[in-house]
């Protein structure tokens, strides 16, 4: 028997559609503040019909996002570097859909479909890789070398960090700027990252400028070709 979630899947609205309908949760669209979040009005086109919507879907808090990121970082560290083990693992499929959360908001890595087991003594060598990875999350270096290294996982992790910060998917087909990574890099370098950060997160939750600076610096360094393991 299909689950209730499966049967009601057609009712789900992609986040990017909600962002468009509410003008990226713009303050002008606020219609009220509730106990569990802010309510926004919006206009959404569904099945050729324009409809009025109210968007609430309380989002993850800044603290929860940081907790998720630390959990993924620890998982990658274990896969890449576990001491006393004569092999390491390249996950090859890090993206927001392969990061699961339990009831305590602890992150768990899944999606080990393409993982590569590699001897520690060959850890720095490129491993041939023929699979197509998630759009927007694939390390551009793979196209140049034809293979992956542990740094490929780090790049994908950087994309996830910016997804959590900006409330955007790594790749959105209908936007002019299709990939989030180059967009985030550009804004970071120009000092305009606040323009693409999730508004409620930036205005109401990130209370420490140092926290944002450190987070964005780590995310940006993950995307650079000189990224560390």
CSV table of C-alpha atoms in Angstrom, one decimal:
chain,number,residue,atom,x,y,z
A,1,UNK,CA,0.0,0.0,0.0
A,2,UNK,CA,1.4,3.5,-0.9
A,3,UNK,CA,2.1,5.7,2.1
A,4,UNK,CA,0.1,8.9,2.8
A,5,UNK,CA,3.2,10.9,1.8
A,6,UNK,CA,3.3,9.1,-1.6
A,7,UNK,CA,-0.4,9.5,-2.2
A,8,UNK,CA,-0.2,13.2,-1.5
A,9,UNK,CA,3.0,13.9,-3.4
A,10,UNK,CA,1.1,15.8,-6.1
A,11,UNK,CA,0.2,18.4,-3.5
A,12,UNK,CA,3.8,19.3,-2.8
A,13,UNK,CA,5.0,22.6,-4.1
A,14,UNK,CA,8.7,23.0,-4.9
A,15,UNK,CA,10.5,25.5,-2.8
A,16,UNK,CA,11.7,27.5,-5.9
A,17,UNK,CA,8.0,28.0,-6.9
A,18,UNK,CA,7.1,29.3,-3.4
A,19,UNK,CA,10.1,31.6,-3.5
A,20,UNK,CA,8.9,33.0,-6.9
A,21,UNK,CA,5.3,33.3,-5.7
A,22,UNK,CA,6.3,35.3,-2.6
A,23,UNK,CA,9.1,37.3,-4.3
A,24,UNK,CA,11.7,35.4,-2.3
A,25,UNK,CA,9.7,35.9,1.0
A,26,UNK,CA,9.9,39.7,0.6
A,27,UNK,CA,8.9,41.9,3.5
A,28,UNK,CA,6.2,43.5,1.4
A,29,UNK,CA,4.4,40.1,1.2
A,30,UNK,CA,4.3,39.6,5.0
A,31,UNK,CA,0.7,39.3,6.2
A,32,UNK,CA,1.3,38.3,9.8
A,33,UNK,CA,3.7,37.0,12.4
A,34,UNK,CA,2.8,33.7,14.1
A,35,UNK,CA,4.2,31.6,16.9
A,36,UNK,CA,6.0,29.3,14.6
A,37,UNK,CA,7.0,31.7,11.9
A,38,UNK,CA,6.0,34.5,9.5
A,39,UNK,CA,3.1,34.2,7.1
A,40,UNK,CA,3.6,35.5,3.5
A,41,UNK,CA,1.0,36.1,0.7
A,42,UNK,CA,1.8,35.0,-2.8
A,43,UNK,CA,0.4,34.2,-6.2
A,44,UNK,CA,1.2,30.8,-7.7
A,45,UNK,CA,0.4,29.4,-11.1
A,46,UNK,CA,-0.8,25.8,-10.9
A,47,UNK,CA,-2.3,23.8,-13.8
A,48,UNK,CA,-2.6,27.0,-15.9
A,49,UNK,CA,-4.6,28.8,-13.1
A,50,UNK,CA,-3.3,31.7,-11.0
A,51,UNK,CA,-4.1,31.1,-7.3
A,52,UNK,CA,-3.5,33.1,-4.1
A,53,UNK,CA,-1.4,31.3,-1.5
A,54,UNK,CA,-0.2,31.8,2.1
A,55,UNK,CA,3.2,30.4,2.8
A,56,UNK,CA,4.3,29.7,6.4
A,57,UNK,CA,6.6,26.1,6.4
A,58,UNK,CA,8.7,27.3,9.2
A,59,UNK,CA,12.3,26.9,8.0
A,60,UNK,CA,15.3,25.5,9.7
A,61,UNK,CA,16.9,27.8,12.3
A,62,UNK,CA,20.5,29.0,11.9
A,63,UNK,CA,21.5,26.8,14.8
A,64,UNK,CA,19.9,23.8,13.1
A,65,UNK,CA,21.6,24.5,9.8
A,66,UNK,CA,25.0,24.8,11.6
A,67,UNK,CA,24.3,21.5,13.4
A,68,UNK,CA,23.5,19.8,10.0
A,69,UNK,CA,26.7,21.1,8.4
A,70,UNK,CA,28.9,20.0,11.3
A,71,UNK,CA,27.4,16.5,11.1
A,72,UNK,CA,28.1,16.2,7.4
A,73,UNK,CA,31.6,17.6,7.8
A,74,UNK,CA,32.3,14.9,10.5
A,75,UNK,CA,30.9,12.2,8.2
A,76,UNK,CA,33.2,13.3,5.4
A,77,UNK,CA,36.1,13.5,7.7
A,78,UNK,CA,35.4,9.9,8.8
A,79,UNK,CA,35.1,8.6,5.2
A,80,UNK,CA,38.2,10.4,4.0
A,81,UNK,CA,40.6,10.2,6.9
A,82,UNK,CA,39.6,7.6,9.5
A,83,UNK,CA,42.8,6.8,11.5
A,84,UNK,CA,44.0,3.3,11.6
A,85,UNK,CA,42.2,2.3,8.4
A,86,UNK,CA,44.2,1.4,5.3
A,87,UNK,CA,41.6,2.7,2.9
A,88,UNK,CA,39.6,5.9,2.4
A,89,UNK,CA,36.2,6.4,0.7
A,90,UNK,CA,35.1,9.1,-1.8
A,91,UNK,CA,31.4,9.5,-1.5
A,92,UNK,CA,30.9,10.9,-5.0
A,93,UNK,CA,27.2,11.9,-4.4
A,94,UNK,CA,27.1,14.6,-1.8
A,95,UNK,CA,24.0,16.8,-2.3
A,96,UNK,CA,21.0,18.0,-0.2
A,97,UNK,CA,19.0,15.0,-1.2
A,98,UNK,CA,21.5,12.5,0.2
A,99,UNK,CA,21.7,14.2,3.6
A,100,UNK,CA,19.0,12.8,5.9
A,101,UNK,CA,17.9,14.2,9.2
A,102,UNK,CA,16.6,12.2,12.2
A,103,UNK,CA,14.2,13.5,14.9
A,104,UNK,CA,17.0,15.3,16.7
A,105,UNK,CA,18.1,17.1,13.5
A,106,UNK,CA,21.3,14.9,13.4
A,107,UNK,CA,22.5,14.6,9.8
A,108,UNK,CA,23.1,11.2,8.3
A,109,UNK,CA,24.7,10.6,4.9
A,110,UNK,CA,23.0,8.3,2.4
A,111,UNK,CA,23.3,7.8,-1.4
A,112,UNK,CA,26.4,5.6,-1.4
A,113,UNK,CA,25.5,4.4,-5.0
A,114,UNK,CA,28.8,5.6,-6.6
A,115,UNK,CA,31.3,5.6,-3.7
A,116,UNK,CA,34.9,4.7,-4.4
A,117,UNK,CA,37.1,2.8,-2.0
A,118,UNK,CA,40.7,3.8,-2.4
A,119,UNK,CA,44.0,2.6,-0.7
A,120,UNK,CA,45.4,5.3,1.6
A,121,UNK,CA,48.7,5.2,-0.3
A,122,UNK,CA,46.9,6.2,-3.5
A,123,UNK,CA,44.7,8.8,-1.8
A,124,UNK,CA,45.9,11.8,-3.8
A,125,UNK,CA,45.4,10.1,-7.2
A,126,UNK,CA,42.5,10.9,-9.5
A,127,UNK,CA,40.0,8.0,-9.7
A,128,UNK,CA,38.3,7.5,-13.1
A,129,UNK,CA,34.6,8.3,-12.8
A,130,UNK,CA,31.9,7.8,-15.5
A,131,UNK,CA,28.7,8.6,-13.7
A,132,UNK,CA,26.7,11.8,-14.1
A,133,UNK,CA,26.3,13.6,-10.8
A,134,UNK,CA,23.7,15.9,-9.5
A,135,UNK,CA,23.4,19.1,-11.6
A,136,UNK,CA,25.0,22.1,-9.8
A,137,UNK,CA,26.9,19.9,-7.3
A,138,UNK,CA,29.5,18.3,-9.5
A,139,UNK,CA,33.1,19.5,-9.1
A,140,UNK,CA,34.1,21.3,-12.4
A,141,UNK,CA,37.5,19.8,-12.1
A,142,UNK,CA,36.0,16.4,-12.9
A,143,UNK,CA,35.4,17.6,-16.5
A,144,UNK,CA,39.1,18.5,-16.8
A,145,UNK,CA,40.6,15.3,-15.3
A,146,UNK,CA,37.9,12.8,-16.1
A,147,UNK,CA,37.9,11.6,-12.5
A,148,UNK,CA,37.3,12.4,-8.9
A,149,UNK,CA,39.4,12.9,-5.7
A,150,UNK,CA,38.4,13.6,-2.1
A,151,UNK,CA,38.3,17.2,-3.1
A,152,UNK,CA,35.3,16.5,-5.3
A,153,UNK,CA,33.3,15.7,-2.1
A,154,UNK,CA,34.5,18.9,-0.6
A,155,UNK,CA,33.2,20.9,-3.6
A,156,UNK,CA,29.8,19.3,-3.3
A,157,UNK,CA,29.7,20.0,0.4
A,158,UNK,CA,30.4,23.7,-0.3
A,159,UNK,CA,27.4,23.8,-2.6
A,160,UNK,CA,25.3,22.3,0.1
A,161,UNK,CA,26.6,24.9,2.5
A,162,UNK,CA,25.4,27.7,0.2
A,163,UNK,CA,22.1,25.9,-0.4
A,164,UNK,CA,21.4,26.0,3.3
A,165,UNK,CA,22.5,29.7,3.5
A,166,UNK,CA,20.6,30.9,0.5
A,167,UNK,CA,17.5,28.7,0.6
A,168,UNK,CA,18.1,27.8,-3.0
A,169,UNK,CA,18.6,24.6,-4.9
A,170,UNK,CA,22.0,24.0,-6.4
A,171,UNK,CA,20.5,24.0,-9.9
A,172,UNK,CA,17.2,25.5,-11.0
A,173,UNK,CA,16.2,25.0,-14.6
A,174,UNK,CA,14.1,28.1,-15.1
A,175,UNK,CA,16.4,30.7,-13.5
A,176,UNK,CA,18.8,32.8,-15.6
A,177,UNK,CA,21.6,31.9,-13.2
A,178,UNK,CA,21.1,28.2,-13.4
A,179,UNK,CA,23.8,27.1,-10.9
A,180,UNK,CA,24.1,28.4,-7.4
A,181,UNK,CA,27.8,27.8,-7.0
A,182,UNK,CA,29.1,30.4,-9.4
A,183,UNK,CA,26.5,32.9,-8.3
A,184,UNK,CA,27.5,32.5,-4.7
A,185,UNK,CA,31.2,32.8,-5.5
A,186,UNK,CA,30.5,36.0,-7.4
A,187,UNK,CA,28.6,37.6,-4.6
A,188,UNK,CA,31.1,36.4,-2.0
A,189,UNK,CA,34.0,38.0,-4.0
A,190,UNK,CA,32.0,41.2,-4.5
A,191,UNK,CA,31.0,41.5,-0.8
A,192,UNK,CA,27.3,41.3,-1.7
A,193,UNK,CA,26.5,37.8,-0.3
A,194,UNK,CA,23.6,39.3,1.7
A,195,UNK,CA,21.7,39.8,-1.5
A,196,UNK,CA,21.2,36.1,-2.0
A,197,UNK,CA,21.0,34.9,1.6
A,198,UNK,CA,17.6,33.7,2.7
A,199,UNK,CA,16.0,36.9,3.9
A,200,UNK,CA,14.5,35.7,7.2
A,201,UNK,CA,17.8,33.9,8.0
A,202,UNK,CA,19.9,37.0,7.3
A,203,UNK,CA,17.6,39.6,9.0
A,204,UNK,CA,16.3,37.7,12.0
A,205,UNK,CA,18.5,34.7,12.9
A,206,UNK,CA,22.2,35.3,12.1
A,207,UNK,CA,22.9,37.6,15.0
A,208,UNK,CA,26.7,37.3,14.9
A,209,UNK,CA,28.5,38.8,11.9
A,210,UNK,CA,31.5,36.7,12.8
A,211,UNK,CA,29.4,33.5,12.5
A,212,UNK,CA,28.2,34.5,9.0
A,213,UNK,CA,31.8,35.5,8.0
A,214,UNK,CA,33.3,32.2,9.1
A,215,UNK,CA,30.5,30.1,7.6
A,216,UNK,CA,30.6,31.9,4.2
A,217,UNK,CA,34.4,31.7,4.2
A,218,UNK,CA,34.4,28.0,4.7
A,219,UNK,CA,31.7,27.5,2.0
A,220,UNK,CA,33.6,29.6,-0.5
A,221,UNK,CA,36.9,27.8,0.2
A,222,UNK,CA,35.2,24.5,-0.5
A,223,UNK,CA,34.4,25.6,-4.0
A,224,UNK,CA,37.9,26.9,-4.9
A,225,UNK,CA,40.3,24.7,-6.9
A,226,UNK,CA,42.9,25.0,-4.1
A,227,UNK,CA,40.5,23.6,-1.5
A,228,UNK,CA,42.0,21.4,1.2
A,229,UNK,CA,40.9,17.9,2.1
